[in-house]
Amino acid sequence: MVGDCRGCIAALDVGTTTVRCHILNSSAQTIGTAHKKVTLHYPHPGWVEMDPDEIFADILQVIKTAVENANITFTQIESLGISTQRATFITWKKDTGETLHNFVTWKDLRAREYLKVLNNSWRMAFFRYAASLMYWLTGIKKFGMASKLKIMSSHVSGRFLWVLENMQAVRDALESDNLMFGTFDTWLIYKLTGSRRHVTDISNASATGFYDPFDLNWGTVAKLLKIPIQCLPKVVENDFDFGKVDGTFFGTPIQIACVMADQSSSMFGSCCFADNDLKITLGTGAFLNVNTAGKIHPSLNGMYPLIGWQQGQELMYMCEVPCPDAGSLIEWLHNADLVPDASITSQLAASVEDNGGVFFIPAFSGLGPPHNNETAGTGFIGIKPTTKKEHMVRAVLESIAYRTVLCYELLKKERNSKYHSIHIDGGVSNSNFICQLIADLSGLPIIRLESSEISVLGVAYLSGLKCGFWESKEDLMNLKKLHDVFKPTKDKNIIEMYNKNLKSWMAAVKRFYSWY
C-alpha cells in the first residue's frame, strides 16, 4: 500500500486470538496493516496464559510491519491508539519491572475451585445478606446487584486472589511493597513508555470485577475481597495523556493518544453513540453491548454495568451480556480437523437443510448469562449413524447464534426499550450463516460494516478526534461504511423451525450442567 498523507494514525488491537495494527489516514482509509496470531499457553488443565516477552515482541513487530506496508516512516505517525483485551492481568516488580508470572487471561479457569469456597464463605454470605437488607429498605438497585454478588472466573478479582495465595514470589513482592498489578493495557503502557506510567483506562478498570462503576473507584468489592489497593494502577480517562512510546522502540517517540478496552472500542468504532444503540462483537468470545448513555444501569439478571468510555468530561455507560466462546469454537473446528479452513464453515453449514437433530453445547470456558454455569461440559448431543460432518459444523455455528440471541432476550427483559437494529463485528461476523440466523431469531436487521475489525477503528477514531483529524462524532458518523444488512426472514415455517431448535438446544444445555 502507498502512504498518501503527511500525518497518519496507528491503531493497535491486542486481542486473545490476534495482534493487529492498522495505519489510517485522515479519511479513515487503511493504508497499511499487519497482524500476527497470539500464542496461548495451557500449562495445566483450565489454565490459559500468554508469555509477556513473546506478546510484546509480537506487538512491536506488527506495528513495524504495518508502517512498512503503509510505505511511510514512523515520523509520519501522529499518534497511537491502543485497544486491548479485558480482564487479562499480570504482576511485576516495581524496582526492576521483572514480571512474576505469565499473563493470566480472561479465559483462565484455574480459580474455579477457589471461587467455589469463596462464594460459599461466611464473609460473602454476610455481604449478600447486608446488601439484600439495604435493597429491601431503599429499593436502590445497586444494593440489589450486590445481594446477588458471585465472583466468577471471568472476573480479574478471583484469579488475582488465587495468584496472591498460590505464588510465593507475588506474596513476597507485596509484603516488601514492591508489587505492581496491571491488566493488559496497564502493562503495555508501562512497557511502551519506558516504565514511566502505571495507569489503567477506565473502560478496562470497570471490567476487572472490583472497580466500582457507581462510585468510580477501587471500591467496595476490592475492600470486601481484601485486594491490595496499594499495588493497583491509577484509573484515568480514555483520552488521558498517556505519554509517548519510548524512542528506542521505533527510532522516534510516538504519542499514545488513547487506550480503550476492546468492547468499548468496538462500540466507538461502530458509532454506537446514542442511548440504546446496540452491537454484538463475535470475536474469541461473544459480547452484546448496549449504550445506556450517561446513566449506569444496575442489573439484577446477569448483565454487567460497565464504563463504555470517558472522553474528557463525557462519561458513557454501557451494559454487557458476555459469552466466553465464539471464535474459539471456530478455531476448535479447524484444530479438530472438522474443517480444513475456518473460512468455509458457513458454506459447510448451509450445505445441509438442517442440523440433523445434532446440537452442540459451547462451554469450553463455562456458560455465561443467563446460565452462569462454570461447571458445564462441552459436547455434541443427538449424533446418529446418519450424522455427517456438515451437521456437526452447522450445530456449532447454530450454538453461537443461540447464545447470542439468548443474550439479546435477556437484554429485552432487563431494559424496556425498543431496538431497531444490531451492529455486528469481530472475525466471526464474517459468517453470513451466523449473521442471518441471529437476524431471523432476534427479528432485527443485523448491520455489518465494511471492516469486521471495528475495535481497531474505535481507537483510530478517538485518536483522530484528539489530534484534530476530525472535529466531532458527526464527522465519524459520515465516515461509516455499511457492507451488508441481514434482514430477518418473514417465512413463518423457518421461524417456527428455528424457535423449535432453540428450545431443543436449551433443553440439551441443561444435560451438560455440573459436568466438572
Short mmCIF file of C-alpha atoms in Angstrom, two decimals:
data_model
loop_
_atom_site.label_atom_id
_atom_site.label_comp_id
_atom_site.label_asym_id
_atom_site.label_seq_id
_atom_site.Cartn_x
_atom_site.Cartn_y
_atom_site.Cartn_z
CA MET A 1 0.00 0.00 0.00
CA VAL A 2 1.15 3.57 -0.60
CA GLY A 3 1.07 6.27 2.05
CA ASP A 4 -0.88 9.34 0.89
CA CYS A 5 -0.81 11.80 3.78
CA ARG A 6 1.74 13.51 5.91
CA GLY A 7 0.12 12.50 9.17
CA CYS A 8 -1.30 9.08 9.99
CA ILE A 9 -2.73 7.25 12.95
CA ALA A 10 -1.52 3.86 14.13
CA ALA A 11 -4.29 1.78 15.68
CA LEU A 12 -3.23 -1.31 17.65
CA ASP A 13 -5.60 -4.04 18.79
CA VAL A 14 -4.30 -6.76 21.10
CA GLY A 15 -6.91 -9.50 21.21
CA THR A 16 -6.90 -13.04 22.53
CA THR A 17 -6.57 -14.53 19.05
CA THR A 18 -4.73 -11.87 17.06
CA VAL A 19 -2.49 -8.81 17.43
CA ARG A 20 -3.17 -6.39 14.61
CA CYS A 21 -2.17 -2.86 13.65
CA HIS A 22 -3.74 -0.60 11.04
CA ILE A 23 -2.31 2.64 9.71
CA LEU A 24 -5.08 5.08 8.81
CA ASN A 25 -5.05 8.44 7.08
CA SER A 26 -7.29 11.44 7.79
CA SER A 27 -10.03 9.97 5.57
CA ALA A 28 -10.10 6.87 7.84
CA GLN A 29 -8.70 4.79 4.99
CA THR A 30 -6.43 1.94 5.98
CA ILE A 31 -3.18 2.40 4.07
CA GLY A 32 -1.18 -0.29 5.83
CA THR A 33 -1.93 -3.26 8.03
CA ALA A 34 -0.28 -6.24 9.71
CA HIS A 35 -1.34 -8.97 12.09
CA LYS A 36 0.04 -11.95 13.96
CA LYS A 37 -1.65 -14.83 15.70
CA VAL A 38 -1.44 -14.77 19.50
CA THR A 39 0.16 -17.83 21.08
CA LEU A 40 -1.80 -19.06 24.08
CA HIS A 41 -0.20 -21.43 26.59
CA TYR A 42 -2.05 -24.15 28.50
CA PRO A 43 0.41 -25.34 31.20
CA HIS A 44 -2.30 -27.11 33.23
CA PRO A 45 -5.95 -28.06 32.61
CA GLY A 46 -8.06 -24.90 32.73
CA TRP A 47 -5.06 -22.54 32.66
CA VAL A 48 -4.84 -20.12 29.73
CA GLU A 49 -1.77 -17.87 29.66
CA MET A 50 0.29 -15.58 27.42
CA ASP A 51 4.03 -15.09 27.65
CA PRO A 52 4.70 -11.35 28.22
CA ASP A 53 8.03 -11.25 26.38
CA GLU A 54 6.57 -13.16 23.46
CA ILE A 55 3.48 -10.97 23.11
CA PHE A 56 5.47 -7.73 23.48
CA ALA A 57 7.87 -8.79 20.72
CA ASP A 58 4.85 -9.61 18.52
CA ILE A 59 3.32 -6.18 19.20
CA LEU A 60 6.49 -4.33 18.21
CA GLN A 61 6.89 -6.44 15.07
CA VAL A 62 3.26 -5.98 13.99
CA ILE A 63 3.49 -2.18 14.36
CA LYS A 64 6.77 -2.09 12.38
CA THR A 65 5.33 -4.26 9.62
CA ALA A 66 2.15 -2.15 9.36
CA VAL A 67 4.23 1.02 8.97
CA GLU A 68 6.40 -0.66 6.34
CA ASN A 69 3.32 -1.85 4.45
CA ALA A 70 1.92 1.70 4.52
CA ASN A 71 5.15 2.90 2.90
CA ILE A 72 5.61 5.66 5.47
CA THR A 73 8.09 6.37 8.25
CA PHE A 74 7.48 6.46 11.98
CA THR A 75 7.94 10.24 11.95
CA GLN A 76 4.68 10.43 9.99
CA ILE A 77 2.70 8.75 12.79
CA GLU A 78 0.74 11.48 14.58
CA SER A 79 -0.40 9.21 17.39
CA LEU A 80 -1.03 5.66 18.52
CA GLY A 81 -4.39 4.35 19.72
CA ILE A 82 -4.50 1.09 21.68
CA SER A 83 -7.35 -1.38 22.13
CA THR A 84 -6.76 -4.35 24.40
CA GLN A 85 -8.47 -7.48 25.62
CA ARG A 86 -10.01 -7.02 29.05
CA ALA A 87 -9.66 -8.89 32.34
CA THR A 88 -6.26 -10.38 31.44
CA PHE A 89 -3.67 -9.43 34.06
CA ILE A 90 -0.08 -9.73 35.18
CA THR A 91 2.06 -8.63 38.15
CA TRP A 92 5.66 -7.39 38.20
CA LYS A 93 8.32 -5.96 40.48
CA LYS A 94 8.24 -2.22 41.00
CA ASP A 95 12.00 -1.82 41.24
CA THR A 96 13.08 -3.85 38.21
CA GLY A 97 9.99 -4.32 36.04
CA GLU A 98 10.53 -8.09 36.15
CA THR A 99 7.28 -9.99 35.56
CA LEU A 100 6.38 -12.53 38.23
CA HIS A 101 4.32 -14.88 36.07
CA ASN A 102 2.70 -15.11 32.64
CA PHE A 103 -0.43 -13.20 31.76
CA VAL A 104 -3.47 -14.90 33.29
CA THR A 105 -6.08 -14.45 30.57
CA TRP A 106 -9.79 -13.82 30.90
CA LYS A 107 -10.47 -17.37 29.68
CA ASP A 108 -8.43 -18.94 32.51
CA LEU A 109 -10.32 -21.23 34.93
CA ARG A 110 -7.60 -22.03 37.48
CA ALA A 111 -9.50 -20.29 40.28
CA ARG A 112 -12.71 -22.28 39.78
CA GLU A 113 -12.40 -24.41 42.94
CA TYR A 114 -11.03 -21.47 44.94
CA LEU A 115 -14.07 -19.40 43.96
CA LYS A 116 -16.50 -22.14 44.99
CA VAL A 117 -15.13 -21.86 48.53
CA LEU A 118 -15.04 -18.06 48.45
CA ASN A 119 -18.60 -17.67 47.15
CA ASN A 120 -19.87 -20.02 49.88
CA SER A 121 -17.90 -18.33 52.67
CA TRP A 122 -19.50 -16.61 55.66
CA ARG A 123 -17.92 -13.33 54.52
CA MET A 124 -19.73 -13.41 51.18
CA ALA A 125 -22.95 -14.65 52.78
CA PHE A 126 -22.91 -11.77 55.26
CA PHE A 127 -22.18 -9.26 52.49
CA ARG A 128 -25.06 -10.53 50.37
CA TYR A 129 -27.41 -10.51 53.37
CA ALA A 130 -26.46 -6.94 54.28
CA ALA A 131 -26.87 -5.81 50.67
CA SER A 132 -30.24 -7.57 50.45
CA LEU A 133 -31.40 -5.76 53.57
CA MET A 134 -30.29 -2.41 52.15
CA TYR A 135 -32.11 -3.18 48.90
CA TRP A 136 -35.28 -4.01 50.83
CA LEU A 137 -35.01 -0.77 52.81
CA THR A 138 -34.07 1.56 49.95
CA GLY A 139 -35.08 -0.10 46.68
CA ILE A 140 -31.75 1.02 45.21
CA LYS A 141 -30.74 -1.50 42.51
CA LYS A 142 -27.05 -1.14 43.31
CA PHE A 143 -27.75 -3.00 46.56
CA GLY A 144 -29.90 -5.49 44.67
CA MET A 145 -26.92 -6.28 42.45
CA ALA A 146 -24.67 -6.63 45.49
CA SER A 147 -27.13 -9.04 47.12
CA LYS A 148 -26.51 -11.45 44.21
CA LEU A 149 -22.75 -10.96 44.02
CA LYS A 150 -20.90 -14.06 42.85
CA ILE A 151 -17.26 -13.88 41.88
CA MET A 152 -16.74 -15.62 38.53
CA SER A 153 -13.55 -16.82 36.84
CA SER A 154 -14.10 -14.18 34.18
CA HIS A 155 -13.53 -11.51 36.84
CA VAL A 156 -9.94 -10.49 37.46
CA SER A 157 -10.59 -10.44 41.21
CA GLY A 158 -10.86 -14.21 41.73
CA ARG A 159 -7.84 -15.08 39.61
CA PHE A 160 -5.76 -12.33 41.25
CA LEU A 161 -6.66 -13.65 44.70
CA TRP A 162 -5.64 -17.13 43.57
CA VAL A 163 -2.27 -15.78 42.39
CA LEU A 164 -1.73 -13.97 45.70
CA GLU A 165 -2.44 -17.15 47.61
CA ASN A 166 -0.51 -19.60 45.45
CA MET A 167 2.53 -17.75 44.12
CA GLN A 168 5.20 -17.06 46.74
CA ALA A 169 7.10 -14.55 44.59
CA VAL A 170 3.97 -12.40 44.28
CA ARG A 171 3.37 -12.50 48.04
CA ASP A 172 7.00 -11.59 48.73
CA ALA A 173 6.78 -8.59 46.39
CA LEU A 174 3.55 -7.47 48.04
CA GLU A 175 4.99 -7.73 51.55
CA SER A 176 8.02 -5.63 50.56
CA ASP A 177 5.83 -3.02 48.81
CA ASN A 178 7.43 -3.98 45.52
CA LEU A 179 4.37 -5.32 43.67
CA MET A 180 2.69 -3.73 40.67
CA PHE A 181 -0.53 -5.08 39.21
CA GLY A 182 -1.99 -4.39 35.81
CA THR A 183 -4.47 -5.57 33.25
CA PHE A 184 -3.04 -5.83 29.74
CA ASP A 185 -3.47 -2.13 28.97
CA THR A 186 -1.62 -1.12 32.15
CA TRP A 187 1.38 -3.35 31.48
CA LEU A 188 1.59 -2.37 27.81
CA ILE A 189 1.56 1.36 28.63
CA TYR A 190 4.19 0.73 31.31
CA LYS A 191 6.41 -1.09 28.81
CA LEU A 192 5.94 1.29 25.87
CA THR A 193 6.61 4.42 27.94
CA GLY A 194 9.80 3.01 29.42
CA SER A 195 8.27 2.32 32.85
CA ARG A 196 7.04 5.91 33.20
CA ARG A 197 3.29 5.26 33.59
CA HIS A 198 1.34 2.93 35.92
CA VAL A 199 -2.22 3.69 34.85
CA THR A 200 -5.28 1.92 33.52
CA ASP A 201 -8.03 3.38 31.40
CA ILE A 202 -11.48 3.49 32.96
CA SER A 203 -13.09 1.05 30.48
CA ASN A 204 -10.54 -1.64 31.33
CA ALA A 205 -10.77 -0.90 35.06
CA SER A 206 -14.55 -1.33 35.06
CA ALA A 207 -14.20 -4.85 33.61
CA THR A 208 -11.99 -6.17 36.43
CA GLY A 209 -14.87 -7.02 38.76
CA PHE A 210 -13.51 -4.93 41.63
CA TYR A 211 -13.73 -1.37 40.26
CA ASP A 212 -16.92 0.34 41.39
CA PRO A 213 -18.68 1.81 38.31
CA PHE A 214 -21.15 3.62 40.58
CA ASP A 215 -18.64 5.49 42.74
CA LEU A 216 -15.83 5.36 40.16
CA ASN A 217 -13.09 3.99 42.40
CA TRP A 218 -11.40 0.81 43.58
CA GLY A 219 -14.26 0.41 46.00
CA THR A 220 -16.47 -1.89 47.98
CA VAL A 221 -15.71 -5.21 46.28
CA ALA A 222 -11.95 -4.59 46.42
CA LYS A 223 -12.22 -3.99 50.16
CA LEU A 224 -14.53 -6.98 50.65
CA LEU A 225 -12.09 -9.30 48.89
CA LYS A 226 -9.05 -7.67 50.52
CA ILE A 227 -7.50 -6.76 47.18
CA PRO A 228 -4.25 -4.86 47.96
CA ILE A 229 -5.14 -1.35 46.75
CA GLN A 230 -1.53 -0.13 47.01
CA CYS A 231 -0.40 -2.18 44.00
CA LEU A 232 -3.24 -1.08 41.70
CA PRO A 233 -2.79 1.49 38.92
CA LYS A 234 -4.32 4.96 38.76
CA VAL A 235 -7.60 4.99 36.79
CA VAL A 236 -7.69 7.60 34.01
CA GLU A 237 -9.96 8.67 31.15
CA ASN A 238 -9.57 7.08 27.71
CA ASP A 239 -8.01 10.16 26.11
CA PHE A 240 -5.66 10.80 29.03
CA ASP A 241 -2.11 11.99 28.39
CA PHE A 242 -0.55 8.53 28.44
CA GLY A 243 2.82 9.87 27.38
CA LYS A 244 4.91 8.75 24.44
CA VAL A 245 6.23 5.46 23.19
CA ASP A 246 9.91 5.46 24.11
CA GLY A 247 12.05 6.44 21.13
CA THR A 248 14.24 3.36 21.48
CA PHE A 249 11.48 1.12 20.10
CA PHE A 250 10.81 2.80 16.74
CA GLY A 251 13.56 5.40 16.45
CA THR A 252 11.30 8.29 17.38
CA PRO A 253 8.79 8.97 20.20
CA ILE A 254 5.09 8.47 19.34
CA GLN A 255 2.26 10.00 21.32
CA ILE A 256 -0.19 7.49 22.85
CA ALA A 257 -3.47 9.31 22.19
CA CYS A 258 -5.95 6.88 23.69
CA VAL A 259 -6.40 3.47 25.26
CA MET A 260 -9.69 1.55 25.35
CA ALA A 261 -10.97 -1.89 26.27
CA ASP A 262 -11.84 -3.88 23.16
CA GLN A 263 -15.63 -3.90 23.60
CA SER A 264 -15.71 -0.18 24.34
CA SER A 265 -13.56 0.45 21.29
CA SER A 266 -15.85 -1.58 19.05
CA MET A 267 -18.84 0.41 20.35
CA PHE A 268 -16.99 3.62 19.46
CA GLY A 269 -15.89 2.26 16.08
CA SER A 270 -19.47 1.19 15.27
CA CYS A 271 -20.57 4.77 16.04
CA CYS A 272 -22.96 3.48 18.71
CA PHE A 273 -23.04 6.90 20.34
CA ALA A 274 -26.76 7.18 21.16
CA ASP A 275 -28.82 5.77 24.01
CA ASN A 276 -29.96 2.18 23.24
CA ASP A 277 -27.55 1.74 20.34
CA LEU A 278 -26.79 -1.96 20.26
CA LYS A 279 -23.86 -4.02 18.98
CA ILE A 280 -22.58 -7.58 19.12
CA THR A 281 -18.92 -8.46 18.81
CA LEU A 282 -18.22 -12.02 17.71
CA GLY A 283 -14.52 -12.43 18.38
CA THR A 284 -12.87 -15.05 20.55
CA GLY A 285 -15.96 -14.63 22.72
CA ALA A 286 -19.32 -13.03 22.00
CA PHE A 287 -20.29 -9.77 23.69
CA LEU A 288 -23.57 -7.93 23.43
CA ASN A 289 -23.37 -4.28 24.50
CA VAL A 290 -25.98 -1.55 24.70
CA ASN A 291 -25.27 2.14 25.14
CA THR A 292 -27.03 3.44 28.27
CA ALA A 293 -25.71 6.97 27.67
CA GLY A 294 -24.86 8.94 30.80
CA LYS A 295 -26.79 6.67 33.16
CA ILE A 296 -25.50 3.48 34.73
CA HIS A 297 -27.93 0.55 34.50
CA PRO A 298 -27.87 -1.77 37.53
CA SER A 299 -28.91 -5.28 36.55
CA LEU A 300 -30.48 -7.97 38.69
CA ASN A 301 -30.34 -10.65 35.98
CA GLY A 302 -26.74 -11.16 34.99
CA MET A 303 -25.94 -8.13 32.85
CA TYR A 304 -22.87 -6.10 33.76
CA PRO A 305 -22.90 -2.30 34.01
CA LEU A 306 -19.61 -1.02 32.59
CA ILE A 307 -17.93 2.19 31.59
CA GLY A 308 -18.05 2.50 27.82
CA TRP A 309 -15.62 5.39 27.64
CA GLN A 310 -14.65 8.67 29.22
CA GLN A 311 -13.67 11.33 26.73
CA GLY A 312 -12.76 14.48 28.62
CA GLN A 313 -15.76 15.17 30.84
CA GLU A 314 -18.12 12.92 28.84
CA LEU A 315 -18.77 9.63 30.62
CA MET A 316 -20.67 6.97 28.67
CA TYR A 317 -22.00 3.82 30.33
CA MET A 318 -22.94 0.55 28.70
CA CYS A 319 -24.45 -2.76 29.74
CA GLU A 320 -22.99 -6.06 28.65
CA VAL A 321 -24.01 -9.69 28.35
CA PRO A 322 -20.93 -11.86 27.69
CA CYS A 323 -20.47 -15.32 26.17
CA PRO A 324 -16.95 -16.69 26.62
CA ASP A 325 -16.81 -18.76 23.43
CA ALA A 326 -17.43 -17.83 19.81
CA GLY A 327 -14.35 -17.59 17.59
CA SER A 328 -12.64 -20.11 19.86
CA LEU A 329 -15.24 -22.65 18.66
CA ILE A 330 -14.43 -21.96 15.01
CA GLU A 331 -10.74 -22.38 15.77
CA TRP A 332 -11.51 -25.66 17.55
CA LEU A 333 -13.37 -26.95 14.49
CA HIS A 334 -10.21 -26.37 12.48
CA ASN A 335 -7.86 -27.82 15.11
CA ALA A 336 -10.09 -30.90 15.42
CA ASP A 337 -9.89 -31.39 11.62
CA LEU A 338 -13.64 -30.97 11.21
CA VAL A 339 -12.96 -28.17 8.71
CA PRO A 340 -9.85 -27.66 6.56
CA ASP A 341 -10.23 -23.88 6.76
CA ALA A 342 -12.29 -21.72 9.14
CA SER A 343 -13.48 -19.57 6.22
CA ILE A 344 -15.66 -22.37 4.77
CA THR A 345 -17.70 -23.11 7.91
CA SER A 346 -20.69 -21.11 6.64
CA GLN A 347 -20.55 -22.93 3.32
CA LEU A 348 -20.50 -26.33 5.04
CA ALA A 349 -23.34 -25.37 7.41
CA ALA A 350 -25.52 -24.16 4.56
CA SER A 351 -24.87 -27.31 2.51
CA VAL A 352 -27.36 -29.29 4.64
CA GLU A 353 -31.02 -28.40 5.15
CA ASP A 354 -30.86 -28.59 8.93
CA ASN A 355 -28.69 -29.81 11.80
CA GLY A 356 -29.97 -33.38 11.51
CA GLY A 357 -31.06 -33.31 15.14
CA VAL A 358 -27.49 -32.58 16.35
CA PHE A 359 -26.84 -29.89 18.96
CA PHE A 360 -23.57 -28.52 20.30
CA ILE A 361 -23.03 -27.12 23.81
CA PRO A 362 -20.28 -24.42 23.74
CA ALA A 363 -18.81 -24.42 27.26
CA PHE A 364 -15.02 -24.52 26.88
CA SER A 365 -14.92 -21.59 29.31
CA GLY A 366 -18.21 -22.28 31.04
CA LEU A 367 -21.60 -20.82 30.19
CA GLY A 368 -22.27 -17.11 30.67
CA PRO A 369 -25.64 -15.40 31.27
CA PRO A 370 -28.39 -16.42 31.58
CA HIS A 371 -26.90 -19.81 32.64
CA ASN A 372 -23.87 -18.53 34.61
CA ASN A 373 -22.54 -22.05 34.94
CA GLU A 374 -18.79 -22.63 35.12
CA THR A 375 -19.06 -26.39 35.63
CA ALA A 376 -20.86 -27.20 32.37
CA GLY A 377 -19.27 -29.57 29.88
CA THR A 378 -18.81 -29.13 26.15
CA GLY A 379 -20.04 -31.60 23.58
CA PHE A 380 -22.42 -32.79 20.89
CA ILE A 381 -25.72 -34.47 21.56
CA GLY A 382 -28.07 -36.14 19.09
CA ILE A 383 -25.42 -37.76 16.90
CA LYS A 384 -26.78 -40.69 14.85
CA PRO A 385 -25.36 -43.11 12.25
CA THR A 386 -26.63 -40.72 9.56
CA THR A 387 -24.87 -37.68 11.04
CA LYS A 388 -22.38 -36.03 8.69
CA LYS A 389 -19.56 -33.61 9.38
CA GLU A 390 -21.70 -30.83 7.87
CA HIS A 391 -24.38 -31.40 10.53
CA MET A 392 -21.78 -31.06 13.28
CA VAL A 393 -20.34 -27.87 11.82
CA ARG A 394 -23.82 -26.43 11.47
CA ALA A 395 -24.60 -27.34 15.09
CA VAL A 396 -21.51 -25.43 16.27
CA LEU A 397 -22.43 -22.30 14.27
CA GLU A 398 -26.03 -22.52 15.46
CA SER A 399 -24.84 -22.67 19.08
CA ILE A 400 -23.04 -19.33 18.63
CA ALA A 401 -26.21 -17.75 17.27
CA TYR A 402 -28.36 -19.31 20.03
CA ARG A 403 -26.10 -17.98 22.78
CA THR A 404 -26.11 -14.54 21.17
CA VAL A 405 -29.89 -14.44 20.85
CA LEU A 406 -30.32 -15.52 24.49
CA CYS A 407 -28.16 -12.53 25.42
CA TYR A 408 -30.49 -10.29 23.44
CA GLU A 409 -33.57 -11.82 25.08
CA LEU A 410 -32.01 -11.15 28.49
CA LEU A 411 -31.42 -7.55 27.46
CA LYS A 412 -35.04 -7.11 26.37
CA LYS A 413 -36.31 -8.39 29.72
CA GLU A 414 -33.90 -6.14 31.57
CA ARG A 415 -34.43 -2.90 29.65
CA ASN A 416 -37.90 -1.96 28.45
CA SER A 417 -36.72 -0.27 25.27
CA LYS A 418 -37.25 -0.59 21.55
CA TYR A 419 -34.31 -1.74 19.47
CA HIS A 420 -34.31 -1.24 15.74
CA SER A 421 -31.11 -2.95 14.60
CA ILE A 422 -27.92 -4.61 15.83
CA HIS A 423 -24.43 -3.72 14.64
CA ILE A 424 -22.17 -6.74 14.40
CA ASP A 425 -18.39 -7.01 14.20
CA GLY A 426 -15.50 -9.34 15.00
CA GLY A 427 -13.96 -12.12 12.96
CA VAL A 428 -16.94 -14.49 13.33
CA SER A 429 -19.26 -11.82 11.91
CA ASN A 430 -17.82 -12.71 8.50
CA SER A 431 -20.07 -15.79 8.69
CA ASN A 432 -23.18 -15.00 6.67
CA PHE A 433 -24.86 -18.07 8.13
CA ILE A 434 -24.49 -16.84 11.72
CA CYS A 435 -25.49 -13.26 10.89
CA GLN A 436 -28.65 -14.39 9.10
CA LEU A 437 -29.60 -16.81 11.88
CA ILE A 438 -29.22 -14.07 14.51
CA ALA A 439 -31.41 -11.79 12.37
CA ASP A 440 -34.08 -14.49 11.98
CA LEU A 441 -34.16 -15.35 15.68
CA SER A 442 -33.99 -11.80 17.01
CA GLY A 443 -36.32 -10.27 14.43
CA LEU A 444 -33.91 -7.35 13.95
CA PRO A 445 -31.78 -6.32 10.97
CA ILE A 446 -28.11 -7.14 11.52
CA ILE A 447 -25.78 -4.41 10.23
CA ARG A 448 -22.27 -5.44 9.24
CA LEU A 449 -19.81 -2.68 8.44
CA GLU A 450 -17.20 -2.77 5.69
CA SER A 451 -14.49 -3.80 8.16
CA SER A 452 -15.08 -6.51 10.76
CA GLU A 453 -12.13 -5.24 12.86
CA ILE A 454 -14.08 -2.43 14.48
CA SER A 455 -12.09 -2.27 17.73
CA VAL A 456 -9.14 -1.04 15.64
CA LEU A 457 -11.38 1.62 14.12
CA GLY A 458 -12.64 2.73 17.54
CA VAL A 459 -9.24 3.73 18.89
CA ALA A 460 -8.34 5.22 15.49
CA TYR A 461 -11.44 7.41 15.70
CA LEU A 462 -10.74 8.55 19.26
CA SER A 463 -7.09 9.23 18.41
CA GLY A 464 -8.19 11.21 15.36
CA LEU A 465 -10.54 13.35 17.44
CA LYS A 466 -7.73 14.09 19.86
CA CYS A 467 -5.13 15.04 17.26
CA GLY A 468 -7.58 17.04 15.13
CA PHE A 469 -8.16 14.74 12.14
CA TRP A 470 -11.88 15.01 12.89
CA GLU A 471 -13.82 17.55 14.96
CA SER A 472 -16.89 15.68 16.18
CA LYS A 473 -18.73 12.39 16.38
CA GLU A 474 -20.87 13.63 13.49
CA ASP A 475 -17.75 13.59 11.34
CA LEU A 476 -17.18 9.99 12.36
CA MET A 477 -20.76 9.05 11.50
CA ASN A 478 -20.15 10.38 7.99
CA LEU A 479 -17.17 8.02 7.66
CA LYS A 480 -19.29 4.97 8.49
CA LYS A 481 -19.40 2.45 5.64
CA LEU A 482 -22.10 -0.23 5.62
CA HIS A 483 -21.28 -3.51 3.92
CA ASP A 484 -24.24 -5.84 4.49
CA VAL A 485 -27.65 -5.74 6.14
CA PHE A 486 -29.14 -9.11 7.08
CA LYS A 487 -32.90 -8.75 7.25
CA PRO A 488 -34.97 -11.17 9.37
CA THR A 489 -37.00 -13.72 7.44
CA LYS A 490 -40.76 -13.37 7.19
CA ASP A 491 -41.22 -17.08 6.41
CA LYS A 492 -43.28 -18.42 9.32
CA ASN A 493 -42.14 -22.00 8.70
CA ILE A 494 -38.48 -21.06 9.01
CA ILE A 495 -39.14 -19.01 12.15
CA GLU A 496 -41.08 -21.90 13.68
CA MET A 497 -38.27 -24.36 12.88
CA TYR A 498 -35.59 -22.12 14.41
CA ASN A 499 -37.61 -21.46 17.55
CA LYS A 500 -38.21 -25.20 17.95
CA ASN A 501 -34.49 -25.87 17.53
CA LEU A 502 -33.65 -23.17 20.07
CA LYS A 503 -35.93 -24.80 22.65
CA SER A 504 -34.35 -28.20 21.97
CA TRP A 505 -30.88 -26.69 22.31
CA MET A 506 -31.79 -25.09 25.65
CA ALA A 507 -33.01 -28.49 26.90
CA ALA A 508 -29.74 -30.06 25.74
CA VAL A 509 -27.70 -27.41 27.59
CA LYS A 510 -29.21 -28.46 30.91
CA ARG A 511 -27.94 -32.01 30.37
CA PHE A 512 -24.38 -30.66 30.35
CA TYR A 513 -24.69 -28.76 33.65
CA SER A 514 -22.39 -29.76 36.54
CA TRP A 515 -20.07 -31.88 34.40
CA TYR A 516 -16.98 -30.63 36.24
#
